[in-house]
Short mmCIF file of C-alpha atoms in Angstrom, two decimals:
data_model
loop_
_atom_site.label_atom_id
_atom_site.label_comp_id
_atom_site.label_asym_id
_atom_site.label_seq_id
_atom_site.Cartn_x
_atom_site.Cartn_y
_atom_site.Cartn_z
CA MET A 210 -82.19 -0.79 147.39
CA ARG A 211 -84.17 -0.86 150.81
CA PRO A 212 -87.67 -1.59 150.31
CA THR A 213 -90.44 1.04 151.02
CA LEU A 214 -92.45 -0.60 153.94
CA THR A 215 -96.03 0.81 154.84
CA LYS A 216 -97.81 0.03 157.93
CA GLY A 217 -99.76 -2.63 155.78
CA TRP A 218 -96.73 -4.85 155.57
CA ARG A 219 -96.41 -7.77 157.70
CA ARG A 220 -93.41 -8.03 159.85
CA VAL A 221 -91.98 -11.33 160.40
CA GLY A 222 -88.92 -10.45 162.78
CA ALA A 223 -85.68 -11.73 161.92
CA ALA A 224 -87.18 -13.20 158.81
CA VAL A 225 -88.02 -9.44 157.39
CA ALA A 226 -83.90 -9.13 157.23
CA LEU A 227 -83.62 -12.17 154.46
CA ALA A 228 -86.50 -10.35 152.51
CA ALA A 229 -85.13 -7.05 152.92
CA MET A 230 -83.10 -7.41 149.61
CA LEU A 231 -86.38 -7.69 147.72
CA VAL A 232 -88.05 -4.81 145.85
CA THR A 233 -91.30 -4.25 147.02
CA THR A 234 -94.20 -1.83 145.83
CA ALA A 235 -97.76 -1.62 146.23
CA CYS A 236 -100.03 -1.82 143.43
CA SER A 237 -102.91 0.36 142.20
CA GLY A 238 -104.48 0.53 145.68
CA GLY A 239 -101.63 2.55 147.03
CA THR A 240 -101.87 4.32 150.46
CA ASP A 241 -103.29 7.54 152.05
CA THR A 242 -101.69 9.53 154.67
CA ASN A 243 -104.36 10.40 157.83
CA THR A 244 -103.75 13.93 159.75
CA SER A 245 -101.22 11.85 162.15
CA GLY A 246 -99.07 11.41 158.88
CA SER A 247 -98.92 7.62 159.31
CA ALA A 248 -99.45 5.33 156.18
CA GLN A 249 -103.13 3.92 156.11
CA PRO A 250 -103.83 1.27 153.37
CA THR A 251 -107.10 2.09 151.27
CA GLY A 252 -107.83 -1.38 150.21
CA ASP A 253 -110.17 -3.71 151.91
CA VAL A 254 -107.70 -6.92 151.52
CA THR A 255 -103.80 -6.79 151.07
CA LEU A 256 -102.25 -9.50 148.85
CA VAL A 257 -98.47 -10.13 149.17
CA ILE A 258 -96.88 -11.56 145.97
CA GLY A 259 -93.58 -13.10 146.18
CA ALA A 260 -92.65 -13.93 142.20
CA TYR A 261 -89.76 -14.57 140.34
CA SER A 262 -88.39 -11.31 138.47
CA VAL A 263 -89.16 -12.49 134.90
CA ALA A 264 -93.23 -12.28 135.83
CA LYS A 265 -92.88 -8.49 136.60
CA ASP A 266 -93.71 -6.84 133.31
CA ALA A 267 -96.79 -9.12 132.99
CA PHE A 268 -97.93 -8.92 136.31
CA GLY A 269 -97.96 -4.86 135.72
CA GLU A 270 -101.16 -5.52 133.70
CA LEU A 271 -102.44 -8.49 135.44
CA LEU A 272 -102.65 -7.33 138.98
CA PRO A 273 -104.81 -4.05 137.99
CA LYS A 274 -107.01 -6.30 135.56
CA PHE A 275 -107.59 -8.71 138.63
CA GLN A 276 -108.41 -5.97 141.07
CA GLU A 277 -111.18 -4.52 138.91
CA GLU A 278 -112.51 -7.98 138.24
CA TRP A 279 -112.58 -8.51 142.42
CA GLN A 280 -113.96 -5.41 143.12
CA GLU A 281 -116.91 -5.60 140.33
CA LYS A 282 -117.52 -9.39 141.69
CA THR A 283 -117.25 -8.89 145.73
CA GLY A 284 -117.09 -4.76 146.10
CA GLN A 285 -113.64 -5.44 147.94
CA LYS A 286 -110.61 -3.44 147.11
CA VAL A 287 -107.37 -5.57 146.82
CA VAL A 288 -104.18 -3.55 147.42
CA PHE A 289 -101.01 -5.95 146.10
CA GLN A 290 -97.76 -6.03 147.75
CA GLU A 291 -95.15 -7.35 145.34
CA SER A 292 -91.64 -8.76 145.61
CA TYR A 293 -89.66 -9.65 142.56
CA GLU A 294 -86.52 -11.43 142.77
CA ALA A 295 -84.64 -14.62 141.09
CA SER A 296 -86.59 -17.42 141.52
CA GLY A 297 -84.09 -19.42 143.98
CA THR A 298 -83.48 -16.46 146.03
CA GLN A 299 -87.34 -15.61 146.26
CA ALA A 300 -88.15 -19.35 147.07
CA ARG A 301 -85.53 -19.35 149.94
CA ALA A 302 -86.82 -15.92 151.22
CA ILE A 303 -90.36 -17.78 151.56
CA ALA A 304 -89.27 -20.82 153.03
CA GLY A 305 -87.17 -18.58 155.30
CA GLY A 306 -90.34 -16.74 156.66
CA PHE A 307 -90.92 -14.02 154.04
CA GLU A 308 -94.90 -13.92 154.41
CA ALA A 309 -95.81 -14.02 150.78
CA ASP A 310 -99.63 -15.11 150.41
CA VAL A 311 -98.91 -16.56 146.66
CA THR A 312 -95.57 -17.13 144.65
CA LEU A 313 -95.06 -17.23 140.98
CA LEU A 314 -91.59 -18.87 140.33
CA ALA A 315 -89.60 -20.06 137.48
CA MET A 316 -89.96 -24.29 138.36
CA GLU A 317 -91.67 -26.53 140.36
CA SER A 318 -88.79 -27.68 142.51
CA ASP A 319 -88.54 -24.08 144.03
CA ILE A 320 -92.10 -24.41 145.09
CA ASP A 321 -91.24 -27.57 146.45
CA LYS A 322 -88.76 -25.84 148.96
CA ILE A 323 -91.57 -23.65 150.20
CA GLN A 324 -93.76 -26.75 150.48
CA LYS A 325 -90.79 -28.66 152.44
CA ALA A 326 -90.63 -25.67 155.04
CA GLY A 327 -94.14 -26.30 155.58
CA PHE A 328 -95.65 -23.05 154.32
CA ILE A 329 -97.53 -24.67 151.45
CA THR A 330 -99.91 -27.55 152.95
CA GLU A 331 -101.59 -28.28 149.64
CA ASP A 332 -101.12 -30.16 146.77
CA TRP A 333 -100.85 -27.07 144.31
CA ARG A 334 -100.40 -29.41 141.26
CA ASN A 335 -104.09 -30.18 141.68
CA ALA A 336 -104.84 -26.90 139.99
CA PRO A 337 -105.22 -26.88 136.23
CA ASN A 338 -102.34 -27.57 133.84
CA GLY A 339 -100.51 -29.35 137.04
CA GLY A 340 -100.41 -26.03 138.93
CA MET A 341 -98.30 -24.42 135.68
CA ILE A 342 -99.19 -20.70 134.59
CA THR A 343 -97.06 -20.57 131.62
CA ASN A 344 -94.75 -22.37 129.58
CA SER A 345 -91.28 -21.16 127.78
CA ILE A 346 -88.55 -22.67 126.00
CA VAL A 347 -84.72 -22.35 126.43
CA VAL A 348 -83.23 -20.18 123.26
CA MET A 349 -80.24 -18.18 122.55
CA GLY A 350 -80.13 -14.51 122.01
CA THR A 351 -77.45 -12.96 119.81
CA ARG A 352 -76.70 -9.61 118.90
CA GLU A 353 -78.59 -8.27 115.56
CA GLY A 354 -77.69 -9.79 112.61
CA ASN A 355 -76.06 -12.76 114.51
CA PRO A 356 -72.55 -11.73 113.67
CA LYS A 357 -70.88 -14.98 115.28
CA GLY A 358 -73.26 -17.15 113.02
CA ILE A 359 -74.76 -19.06 116.00
CA LYS A 360 -77.02 -21.71 115.04
CA GLU A 361 -76.50 -24.67 117.44
CA TRP A 362 -75.50 -25.25 121.04
CA THR A 363 -72.15 -26.79 119.43
CA ASP A 364 -71.84 -23.26 118.25
CA LEU A 365 -71.05 -22.06 121.64
CA THR A 366 -68.01 -24.42 122.27
CA ARG A 367 -66.30 -22.48 119.56
CA ASP A 368 -62.90 -20.38 120.46
CA GLY A 369 -64.02 -16.48 120.66
CA VAL A 370 -67.43 -17.05 121.31
CA LYS A 371 -68.45 -15.41 124.87
CA VAL A 372 -71.55 -16.91 126.58
CA LEU A 373 -73.77 -15.43 129.10
CA TYR A 374 -76.04 -17.33 131.41
CA PRO A 375 -76.68 -16.78 135.25
CA ASN A 376 -76.02 -18.50 138.32
CA PRO A 377 -77.93 -21.41 139.36
CA LYS A 378 -77.38 -20.83 142.96
CA THR A 379 -79.71 -18.07 142.69
CA SER A 380 -81.42 -18.17 139.50
CA GLY A 381 -84.38 -20.69 138.38
CA GLY A 382 -83.80 -19.69 134.82
CA ALA A 383 -79.97 -20.65 135.19
CA GLN A 384 -81.11 -24.21 135.99
CA TRP A 385 -83.44 -24.23 132.86
CA ASP A 386 -80.49 -22.84 130.97
CA ILE A 387 -78.18 -25.57 132.21
CA ASN A 388 -80.88 -28.54 131.87
CA ALA A 389 -81.28 -27.50 128.26
CA MET A 390 -77.57 -27.62 127.67
CA TYR A 391 -77.01 -31.03 129.56
CA GLY A 392 -80.28 -32.44 127.78
CA ALA A 393 -79.03 -31.31 124.25
CA GLY A 394 -75.66 -33.22 125.35
CA LEU A 395 -77.80 -36.45 126.21
CA LYS A 396 -79.90 -36.12 122.98
CA GLN A 397 -76.52 -35.99 120.88
CA SER A 398 -75.03 -39.13 122.41
CA GLU A 399 -78.34 -40.65 121.52
CA GLN A 400 -78.05 -39.84 117.90
CA GLU A 401 -74.39 -40.78 117.89
CA THR A 402 -74.15 -44.00 119.97
CA GLY A 403 -78.04 -45.28 120.63
CA THR A 404 -78.12 -44.55 124.67
CA LYS A 405 -78.08 -41.52 126.58
CA ASP A 406 -74.35 -41.13 127.89
CA PRO A 407 -74.25 -38.66 131.12
CA GLU A 408 -70.36 -38.54 130.56
CA TYR A 409 -70.98 -37.18 127.14
CA ALA A 410 -73.48 -34.58 128.12
CA LYS A 411 -71.36 -33.74 130.92
CA ALA A 412 -68.13 -32.99 128.53
CA PHE A 413 -70.60 -31.11 126.27
CA LEU A 414 -71.78 -29.01 129.20
CA LYS A 415 -68.14 -28.49 130.30
CA GLN A 416 -67.25 -27.14 126.78
CA ILE A 417 -69.55 -24.38 126.70
CA HIS A 418 -68.92 -23.24 130.15
CA ARG A 419 -65.57 -22.90 129.17
CA ASN A 420 -66.67 -20.06 127.01
CA VAL A 421 -68.79 -18.63 129.96
CA GLU A 422 -68.27 -14.73 130.29
CA SER A 423 -69.88 -14.28 133.70
CA LEU A 424 -72.45 -15.81 135.99
CA ASP A 425 -75.06 -13.02 137.26
CA LYS A 426 -77.43 -13.53 139.85
CA SER A 427 -80.55 -13.78 137.75
CA GLY A 428 -81.69 -14.15 134.28
CA ARG A 429 -82.46 -10.12 134.28
CA ALA A 430 -79.21 -9.42 135.48
CA SER A 431 -77.58 -11.49 132.85
CA MET A 432 -79.76 -9.77 130.04
CA ALA A 433 -78.74 -6.20 131.59
CA ALA A 434 -74.99 -7.21 131.16
CA PHE A 435 -75.65 -8.48 127.61
CA GLU A 436 -77.37 -5.25 126.69
CA TYR A 437 -74.47 -3.42 128.23
CA GLY A 438 -72.00 -4.88 125.82
CA VAL A 439 -70.94 -8.26 127.68
CA GLY A 440 -70.72 -11.57 125.51
CA ASP A 441 -71.74 -12.54 122.29
CA VAL A 442 -74.70 -15.29 123.19
CA ILE A 443 -77.01 -14.91 126.03
CA ILE A 444 -78.99 -18.34 126.69
CA THR A 445 -82.24 -17.49 128.36
CA TYR A 446 -85.76 -17.63 128.17
CA GLU A 447 -87.56 -17.34 124.99
CA ASN A 448 -90.35 -14.91 126.35
CA GLU A 449 -87.45 -12.87 128.02
CA LEU A 450 -85.90 -11.93 124.26
CA LEU A 451 -89.79 -11.60 122.89
CA ALA A 452 -90.61 -9.11 125.75
CA ARG A 453 -87.24 -7.10 125.03
CA ILE A 454 -87.54 -7.17 121.16
CA LYS A 455 -91.53 -5.91 121.66
CA GLN A 456 -89.88 -2.98 123.73
CA GLY A 457 -87.14 -2.05 120.76
CA VAL A 458 -84.09 -3.92 121.84
CA GLN A 459 -82.42 -5.31 118.98
CA TYR A 460 -82.02 -9.57 119.17
CA ASP A 461 -81.78 -12.12 117.11
CA ILE A 462 -83.41 -15.24 118.55
CA VAL A 463 -81.77 -18.75 117.72
CA VAL A 464 -83.86 -21.84 118.58
CA PRO A 465 -81.53 -25.13 118.86
CA LYS A 466 -83.24 -28.14 117.33
CA SER A 467 -82.99 -29.71 120.81
CA THR A 468 -84.05 -27.81 124.12
CA ILE A 469 -86.22 -28.09 126.95
CA LEU A 470 -89.88 -26.94 127.76
CA ILE A 471 -89.90 -24.60 130.53
CA GLU A 472 -92.61 -24.93 132.93
CA ASN A 473 -93.60 -22.24 135.52
CA PRO A 474 -95.92 -22.82 138.61
CA ALA A 475 -97.97 -20.74 140.85
CA ALA A 476 -99.19 -21.35 144.21
CA VAL A 477 -101.19 -20.04 147.46
CA VAL A 478 -98.82 -20.24 150.35
CA ASP A 479 -101.23 -21.63 152.19
CA VAL A 480 -100.20 -21.12 155.98
CA ASN A 481 -99.36 -17.03 155.22
CA ALA A 482 -102.60 -16.78 153.49
CA ASP A 483 -104.55 -18.57 156.39
CA LYS A 484 -102.71 -16.95 158.81
CA HIS A 485 -103.56 -13.23 157.18
CA GLY A 486 -107.06 -14.05 156.61
CA VAL A 487 -106.91 -13.53 152.59
CA ARG A 488 -107.46 -17.26 151.58
CA GLU A 489 -110.47 -16.38 149.54
CA VAL A 490 -108.77 -13.90 147.62
CA ALA A 491 -105.46 -15.82 147.14
CA ASP A 492 -107.17 -18.77 145.79
CA ALA A 493 -108.93 -16.43 143.40
CA PHE A 494 -106.05 -14.88 142.11
CA VAL A 495 -104.39 -18.18 141.30
CA ALA A 496 -107.06 -19.42 139.32
CA TYR A 497 -107.56 -15.89 137.61
CA LEU A 498 -103.87 -16.65 136.42
CA HIS A 499 -105.34 -19.66 134.41
CA THR A 500 -108.37 -17.92 132.71
CA ALA A 501 -107.89 -17.19 129.01
CA GLU A 502 -107.77 -13.49 129.71
CA ALA A 503 -104.74 -13.53 132.09
CA GLN A 504 -103.09 -16.34 129.48
CA GLN A 505 -103.64 -13.84 126.64
CA VAL A 506 -101.58 -11.19 128.50
CA PHE A 507 -98.95 -13.70 129.45
CA ALA A 508 -98.82 -14.46 125.45
CA GLU A 509 -98.43 -10.74 124.62
CA TYR A 510 -95.24 -10.68 127.09
CA GLY A 511 -93.79 -13.67 125.21
CA PHE A 512 -95.18 -16.97 127.49
CA ARG A 513 -96.59 -19.59 125.88
CA PRO A 514 -99.88 -20.11 127.21
CA VAL A 515 -100.74 -23.17 128.93
CA GLU A 516 -104.94 -22.84 128.64
CA GLU A 517 -105.81 -24.57 125.59
CA THR A 518 -108.05 -22.35 123.75
CA VAL A 519 -105.55 -19.54 123.88
CA ALA A 520 -102.49 -21.92 123.20
CA LYS A 521 -104.19 -22.83 119.94
CA GLU A 522 -104.78 -19.00 118.99
CA THR A 523 -101.54 -17.99 119.90
CA ALA A 524 -99.40 -21.13 118.02
CA GLY A 525 -98.45 -19.22 115.12
CA GLN A 526 -96.56 -16.69 117.23
CA PHE A 527 -94.05 -19.37 118.42
CA GLN A 528 -91.54 -21.61 116.83
CA THR A 529 -91.68 -25.38 117.66
CA PRO A 530 -88.44 -26.76 118.11
CA GLU A 531 -87.67 -30.32 116.14
CA ASP A 532 -86.68 -32.26 119.08
CA LEU A 533 -88.47 -30.46 121.98
CA PHE A 534 -88.03 -32.35 125.57
CA ASP A 535 -89.26 -31.84 129.04
CA ILE A 536 -87.96 -32.24 132.45
CA SER A 537 -88.84 -35.93 132.61
CA TYR A 538 -86.27 -36.61 129.72
CA LEU A 539 -83.65 -35.76 132.37
CA GLY A 540 -85.63 -38.05 135.20
CA GLY A 541 -87.55 -35.34 136.76
CA TRP A 542 -86.75 -32.51 139.25
CA GLU A 543 -86.11 -34.79 142.02
CA GLU A 544 -83.47 -36.76 139.71
CA VAL A 545 -82.36 -33.14 138.43
CA ARG A 546 -81.73 -31.75 141.82
CA SER A 547 -79.35 -34.77 142.74
CA LEU A 548 -77.65 -35.30 139.40
CA LEU A 549 -76.99 -31.86 138.44
CA TYR A 550 -76.99 -29.45 141.41
CA SER A 551 -76.09 -31.69 144.43
CA ALA A 552 -72.84 -30.81 146.23
CA LYS A 553 -71.29 -33.44 144.10
CA GLY A 554 -73.49 -33.06 141.14
CA VAL A 555 -72.68 -32.61 137.30
CA TRP A 556 -72.97 -28.87 137.63
CA TYR A 557 -69.90 -28.20 140.46
CA GLN A 558 -68.12 -30.90 138.60
CA VAL A 559 -68.08 -28.68 135.63
CA LEU A 560 -67.31 -25.78 137.81
CA ALA A 561 -64.38 -27.32 139.18
CA ASP A 562 -63.36 -28.87 135.83
CA LEU A 563 -63.59 -32.46 137.32
#
């Protein structure tokens, strides 16, 4: 699908071709047409959002709320131009020149790509909660009634169980999924031998991967395939399944004993926001995402809030896994990128059946 571009869209030469795959819409402010027929933005300021696809539904409610608050506070209208894609794809687009002012992505390593490309110049982790906006966990979704009797990760290694998760080359969600399975393998090796055994974890991941039906470009694409009838189990974010259940889609959620805490960051893309003269509103928008009001909206869409008060208020909505771990258990993102996703890393060894 080709994006619809108005005069307000910031063009960046050849880099726009990279972003052409991204779906772009204007939020609330819209456009007016003058007597010559050309589109003119109605807002006083335009803020370009480059986000991962999972955030789209919650942003549909959050952006108008921020617009209203900002106009009441400053008298200034904000027009949002939004782009949603798989997290890795979005990060590469921004690092390649897509001029987003604010980004919300699946994981900090994708923000780091933009920072290493020189577009984020300040330490985004100095924000509240280390720059994280939402949390979630990796879970399994089955068809209604759980006909395959899935209870744990080990059940995904059984003959006849067809598994779905997306491709880690494009999807941040896929990397969280793989991290969860690999980490669960490490946990099992610790229980059996007393120490973390990377070879055991790799073999465990390989056993599950042999039952993978397809690797889609994003978590949303995997979910669409699953709902079309592909596979028996989908590995995905808890919030994705909760949101779909809220919309009336029938899923059973299986929370494994050992799984990983997902942390989703947001940041101002400093170079772009300064270039476009929107730094004040960009900073205010990211700050707004940390507020209790915004966190409550995220909770309504299945995310685990990071703001302390809302987290306590909504704790009953979420199941706590018995053995929840975070990215530090795997050595942190730098170690994970090298160990799992480098050219000769564990994931590519699993693909090659090495």
